[in-house]
XYZ file of C-alpha atoms in Angstrom:
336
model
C -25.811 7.748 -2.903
C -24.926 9.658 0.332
C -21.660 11.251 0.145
C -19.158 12.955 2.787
C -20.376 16.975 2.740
C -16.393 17.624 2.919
C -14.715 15.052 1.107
C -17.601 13.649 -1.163
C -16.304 9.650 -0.406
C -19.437 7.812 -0.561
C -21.049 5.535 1.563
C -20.240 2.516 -0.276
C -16.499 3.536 1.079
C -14.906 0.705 3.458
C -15.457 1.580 7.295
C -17.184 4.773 6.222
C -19.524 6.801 8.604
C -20.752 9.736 8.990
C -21.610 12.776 11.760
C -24.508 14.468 11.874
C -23.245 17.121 9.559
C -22.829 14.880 7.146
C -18.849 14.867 7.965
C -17.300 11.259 7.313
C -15.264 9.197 9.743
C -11.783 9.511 7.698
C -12.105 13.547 7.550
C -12.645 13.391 11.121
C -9.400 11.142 11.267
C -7.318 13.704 9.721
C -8.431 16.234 11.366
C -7.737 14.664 14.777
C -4.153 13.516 12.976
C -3.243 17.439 12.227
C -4.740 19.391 15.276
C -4.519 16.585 18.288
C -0.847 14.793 17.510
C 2.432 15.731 18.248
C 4.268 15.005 15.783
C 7.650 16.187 17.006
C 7.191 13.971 20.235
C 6.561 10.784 17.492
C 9.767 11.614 15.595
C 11.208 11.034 19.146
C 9.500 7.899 19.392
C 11.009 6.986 16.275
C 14.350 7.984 17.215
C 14.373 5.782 20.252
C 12.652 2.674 18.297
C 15.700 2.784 15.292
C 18.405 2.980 17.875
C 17.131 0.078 19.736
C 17.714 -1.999 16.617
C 20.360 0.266 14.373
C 23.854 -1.964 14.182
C 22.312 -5.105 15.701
C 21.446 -7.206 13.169
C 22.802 -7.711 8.897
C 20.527 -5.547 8.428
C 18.761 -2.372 10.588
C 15.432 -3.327 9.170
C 13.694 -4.448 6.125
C 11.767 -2.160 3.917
C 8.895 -3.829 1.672
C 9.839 -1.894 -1.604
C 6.939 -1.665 -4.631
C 8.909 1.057 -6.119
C 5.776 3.017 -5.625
C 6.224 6.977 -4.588
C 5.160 5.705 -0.588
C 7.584 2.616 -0.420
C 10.024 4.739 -2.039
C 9.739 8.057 0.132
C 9.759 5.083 3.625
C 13.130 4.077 2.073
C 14.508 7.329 1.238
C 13.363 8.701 4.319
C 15.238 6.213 6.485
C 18.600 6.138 4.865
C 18.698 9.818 4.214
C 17.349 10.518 8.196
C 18.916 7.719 9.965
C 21.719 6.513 7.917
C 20.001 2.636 7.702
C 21.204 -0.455 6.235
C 17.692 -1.629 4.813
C 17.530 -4.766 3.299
C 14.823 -3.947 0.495
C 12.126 -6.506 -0.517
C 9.990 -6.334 -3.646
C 6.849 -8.477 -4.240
C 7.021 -8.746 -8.405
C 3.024 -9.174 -8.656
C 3.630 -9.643 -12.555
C 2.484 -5.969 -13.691
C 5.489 -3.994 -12.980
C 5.210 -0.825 -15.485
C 8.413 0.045 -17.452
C 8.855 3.273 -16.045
C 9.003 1.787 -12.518
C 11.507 -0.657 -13.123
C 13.671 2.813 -14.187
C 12.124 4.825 -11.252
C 14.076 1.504 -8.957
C 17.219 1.617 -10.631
C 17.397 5.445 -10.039
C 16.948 4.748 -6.502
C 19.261 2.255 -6.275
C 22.054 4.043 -7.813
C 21.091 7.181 -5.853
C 20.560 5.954 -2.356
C 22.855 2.081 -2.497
C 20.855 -0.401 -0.756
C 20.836 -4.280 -1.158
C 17.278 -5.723 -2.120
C 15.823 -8.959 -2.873
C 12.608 -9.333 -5.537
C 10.661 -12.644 -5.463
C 8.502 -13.298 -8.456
C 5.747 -16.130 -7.690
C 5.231 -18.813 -10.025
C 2.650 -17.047 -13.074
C 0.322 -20.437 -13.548
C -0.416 -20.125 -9.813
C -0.934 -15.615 -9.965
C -3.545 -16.624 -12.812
C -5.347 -19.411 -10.756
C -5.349 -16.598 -7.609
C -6.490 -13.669 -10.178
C -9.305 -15.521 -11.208
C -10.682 -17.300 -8.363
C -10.316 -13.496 -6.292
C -11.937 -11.878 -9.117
C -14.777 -14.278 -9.145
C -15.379 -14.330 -5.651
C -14.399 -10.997 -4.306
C -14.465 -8.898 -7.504
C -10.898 -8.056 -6.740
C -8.222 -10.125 -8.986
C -5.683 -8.320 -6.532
C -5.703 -11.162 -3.916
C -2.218 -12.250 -4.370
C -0.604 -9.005 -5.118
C -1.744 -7.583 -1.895
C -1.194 -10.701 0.179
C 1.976 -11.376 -1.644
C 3.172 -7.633 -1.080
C 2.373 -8.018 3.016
C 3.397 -11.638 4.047
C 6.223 -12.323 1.989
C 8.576 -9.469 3.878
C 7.762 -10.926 6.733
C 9.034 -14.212 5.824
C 12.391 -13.149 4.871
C 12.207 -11.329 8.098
C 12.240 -14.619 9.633
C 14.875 -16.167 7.405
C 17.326 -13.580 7.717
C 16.301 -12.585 11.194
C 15.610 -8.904 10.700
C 12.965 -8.218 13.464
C 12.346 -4.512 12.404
C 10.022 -3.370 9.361
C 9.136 0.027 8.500
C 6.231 -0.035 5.869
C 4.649 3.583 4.244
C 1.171 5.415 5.017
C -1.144 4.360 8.252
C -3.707 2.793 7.026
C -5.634 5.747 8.621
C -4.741 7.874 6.113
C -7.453 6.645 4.107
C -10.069 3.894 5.893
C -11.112 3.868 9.690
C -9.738 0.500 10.336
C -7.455 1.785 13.080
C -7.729 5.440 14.739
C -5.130 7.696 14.257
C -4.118 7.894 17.767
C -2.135 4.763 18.419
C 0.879 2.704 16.499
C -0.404 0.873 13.774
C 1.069 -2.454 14.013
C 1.407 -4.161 10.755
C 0.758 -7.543 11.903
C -1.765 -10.514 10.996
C -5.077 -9.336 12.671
C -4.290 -5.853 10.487
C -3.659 -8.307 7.265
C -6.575 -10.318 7.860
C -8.678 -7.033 8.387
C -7.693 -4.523 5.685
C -5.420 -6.693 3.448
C -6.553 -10.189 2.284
C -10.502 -9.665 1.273
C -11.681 -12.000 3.794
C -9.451 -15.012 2.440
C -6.529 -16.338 4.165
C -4.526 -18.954 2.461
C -6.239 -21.583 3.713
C -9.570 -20.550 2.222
C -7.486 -20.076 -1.032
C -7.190 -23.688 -0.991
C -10.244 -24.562 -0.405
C -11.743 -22.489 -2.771
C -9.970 -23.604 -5.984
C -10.608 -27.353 -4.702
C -7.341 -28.798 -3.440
C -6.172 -28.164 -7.216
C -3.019 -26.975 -6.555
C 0.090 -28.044 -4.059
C -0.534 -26.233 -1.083
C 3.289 -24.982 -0.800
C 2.187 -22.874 -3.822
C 0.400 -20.771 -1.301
C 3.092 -20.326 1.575
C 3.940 -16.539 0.075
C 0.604 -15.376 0.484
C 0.241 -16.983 4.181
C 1.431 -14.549 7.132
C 4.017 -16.763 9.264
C 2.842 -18.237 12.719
C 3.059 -15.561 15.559
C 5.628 -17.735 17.425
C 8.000 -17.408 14.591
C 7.979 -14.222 14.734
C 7.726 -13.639 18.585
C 11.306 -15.834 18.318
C 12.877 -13.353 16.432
C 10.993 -10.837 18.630
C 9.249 -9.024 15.525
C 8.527 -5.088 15.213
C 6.493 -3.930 11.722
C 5.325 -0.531 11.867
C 4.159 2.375 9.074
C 6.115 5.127 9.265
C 3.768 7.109 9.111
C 2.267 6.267 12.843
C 5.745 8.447 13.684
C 5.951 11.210 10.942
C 3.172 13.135 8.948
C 2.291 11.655 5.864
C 1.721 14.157 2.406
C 1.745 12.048 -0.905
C 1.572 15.104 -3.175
C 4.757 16.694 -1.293
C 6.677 13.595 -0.972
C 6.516 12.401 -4.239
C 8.376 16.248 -5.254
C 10.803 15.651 -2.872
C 11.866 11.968 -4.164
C 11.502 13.083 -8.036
C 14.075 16.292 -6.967
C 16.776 14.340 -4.955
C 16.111 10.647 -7.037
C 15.151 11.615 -10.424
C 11.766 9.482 -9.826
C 9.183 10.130 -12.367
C 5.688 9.341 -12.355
C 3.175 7.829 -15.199
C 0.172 8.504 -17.309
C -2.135 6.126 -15.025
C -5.680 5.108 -17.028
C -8.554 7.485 -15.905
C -6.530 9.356 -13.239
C -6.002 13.072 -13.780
C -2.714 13.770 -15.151
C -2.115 16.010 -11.750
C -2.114 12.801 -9.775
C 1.137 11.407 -12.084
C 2.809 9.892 -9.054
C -0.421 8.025 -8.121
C -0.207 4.114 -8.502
C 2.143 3.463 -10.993
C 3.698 -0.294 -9.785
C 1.104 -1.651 -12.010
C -0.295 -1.380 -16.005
C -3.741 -3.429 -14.641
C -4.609 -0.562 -12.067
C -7.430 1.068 -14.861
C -8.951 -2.004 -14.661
C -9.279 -2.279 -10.816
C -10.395 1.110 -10.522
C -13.274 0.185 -13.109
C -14.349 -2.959 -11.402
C -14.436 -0.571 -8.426
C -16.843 1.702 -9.891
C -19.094 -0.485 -10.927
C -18.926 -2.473 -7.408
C -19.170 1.064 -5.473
C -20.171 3.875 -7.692
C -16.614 5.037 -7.332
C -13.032 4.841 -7.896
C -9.676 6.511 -7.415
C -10.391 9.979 -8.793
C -12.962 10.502 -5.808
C -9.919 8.744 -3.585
C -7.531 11.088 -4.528
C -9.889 14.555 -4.449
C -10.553 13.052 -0.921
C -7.358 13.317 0.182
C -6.482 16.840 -1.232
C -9.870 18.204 -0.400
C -8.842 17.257 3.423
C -5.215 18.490 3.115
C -6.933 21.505 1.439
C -4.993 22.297 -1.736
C -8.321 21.406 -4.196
C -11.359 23.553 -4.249
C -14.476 21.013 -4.681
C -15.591 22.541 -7.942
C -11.871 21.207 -9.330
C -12.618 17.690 -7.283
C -16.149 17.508 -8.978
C -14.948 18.291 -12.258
C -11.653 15.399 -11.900
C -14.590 13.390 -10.465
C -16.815 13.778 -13.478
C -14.564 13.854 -16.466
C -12.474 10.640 -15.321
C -14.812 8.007 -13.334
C -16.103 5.101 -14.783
C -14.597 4.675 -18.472
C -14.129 1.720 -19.641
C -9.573 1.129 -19.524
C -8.190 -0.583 -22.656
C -6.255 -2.697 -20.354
C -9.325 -4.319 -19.699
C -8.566 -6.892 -22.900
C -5.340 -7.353 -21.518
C -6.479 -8.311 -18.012
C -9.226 -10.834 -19.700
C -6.889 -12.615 -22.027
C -4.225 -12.962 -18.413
C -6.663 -14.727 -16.425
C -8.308 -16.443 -19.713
């Protein structure tokens, strides 16, 4: 299997490419992100774009909250920079880890903010798990649906217009280029977020079987509903450089957020995905779909940043890929 010479993601990677010295499309990304943009000129940008909106509205913006060490450095970010009143939204896909739910309540007694959680109905998630996993090979469908189109409904409801989500999407895929404004809208969820299968499909594919309202927090609203309340979702990280590894210190030092022991990811990598107690078991269906799984994602992105030697990301890559997760009997006996 051909692999990046610099960052060793294969070519079974999503939007992957490669140069003629074997350099992939992503490292190429980054390195246009940290020698070609200004990033003191996009803080400016994003100075200009929050006082447009800052004091307008019940709230300055909403910030889709997982709890997560990128939602939580967007939100800390924002009140600690600009002095925001977020109104922060959580998507409860049904896998929240203990140590998360503690990780939130430190940040909301640290920081104050008001914030809503919706949990869908369970008989419906299971239905959606399934059907995803059987089709796609992904049970995630309506997590990462969920997680993206339900904000944006209660941006509607409470007319909030202006949404700040984490990461560019460049940061890891070649969906978008790193030189413009990632707009998080529906041709962005329909590309990189719902596996091919818009609500609609949903439907379809599990037969008509369930009431189709079941489905409306995994739909993205109609543009004109959002045009109305003249909607702006960005990442913050089109305006500011993104570093996982040095924002996670920063939030567990001013927060008191901790991170987790995470199934078959190096115990460096502690702040790494720890919303959910099923993520061993994606990463293992990812293996055996594409020969890898998060412990070549992560070396990727520290082998670009350069603070990993490649012997160190071989050896990670090696000693913690494809093993079978005990969660794996939980995740069976969920979707029965």
């Amino acid at each position: 299997m051909k692999k990046c010479s610099n960052c060793f993601l294969p070519e079974t990677h999503e939007t992957i490419s490669f140069d003629k010295k074997g350099v992939c499309n992503i490292c190429s990304g980054i390195e246009f992100r940290d020698t070609k943009i200004d990033f003191l000129k996009k803080k400016e940008e994003l100075d200009q774009l929050i006082k447009k909106y800052k004091g307008k509205y019940d709230y300055d913006c909403i910030v889709p909250f997982s709890g997560g060490k990128d939602s939580t450095w967007t939100l800390y970010y924002l009140i600690k920079e600009y002095n925001l009143k977020p109104l922060v939204v959580r998507f409860d896909h049904g896998f929240l880890r203990p140590n998360l739910e503690k990780n939130v309540k430190k940040c909301q007694r640290k920081l104050g903010f008001d914030m809503i959680t919706f949990t869908p109905n369970w008989k419906i998630v299971q239905k959606l798990m399934l059907r995803s996993f059987l089709d796609k090979g992904d049970f995630c469908w309506h997590c990462h649906t969920g997680i993206f189109s339900y904000p944006m409904w209660i941006s509607i409801e409470k007319k909030i217009p202006l949404i700040f989500w984490g990461e560019k999407s460049s940061e890891y895929t070649s969906y978008y280029s790193y030189d413009e404004v990632e707009e998080v809208d529906e041709k962005r969820f329909n590309r990189f977020i719902n596996l091919g299968i818009t609500a609609d499909d949903m439907f379809l594919r599990l037969n008509g079987k369930i009431d189709k309202r079941e489905l409306k927090p995994y739909t993205y609203p109609e543009i004109s509903q959002l045009r109305e309340i003249k909607s702006k979702s960005v990442c913050l990280g089109s305006y500011i450089k993104w570093n996982p590894k040095e924002n996670s210190k920063i939030i567990e030092k001013e927060l008191g957020w901790t991170g987790d022991e995470v199934e078959n990811v190096p115990p460096e990598y502690k702040y790494e995905k720890i919303e959910c107690y099923m993520q061993g078991v994606r990463d293992y269906i990812k293996f055996i779909k594409r020969g890898y799984s998060r412990p070549s994602h992560l070396s990727a992105i520290d082998l670009r940043n350069k603070v990993i030697s490649k012997e160190k990301a071989q050896e990670n890559i090696k000693l913690f890929e494809g093993k079978k997760p005990e969660s794996l009997k939980i995740f069976l006996d969920f979707i029965g």
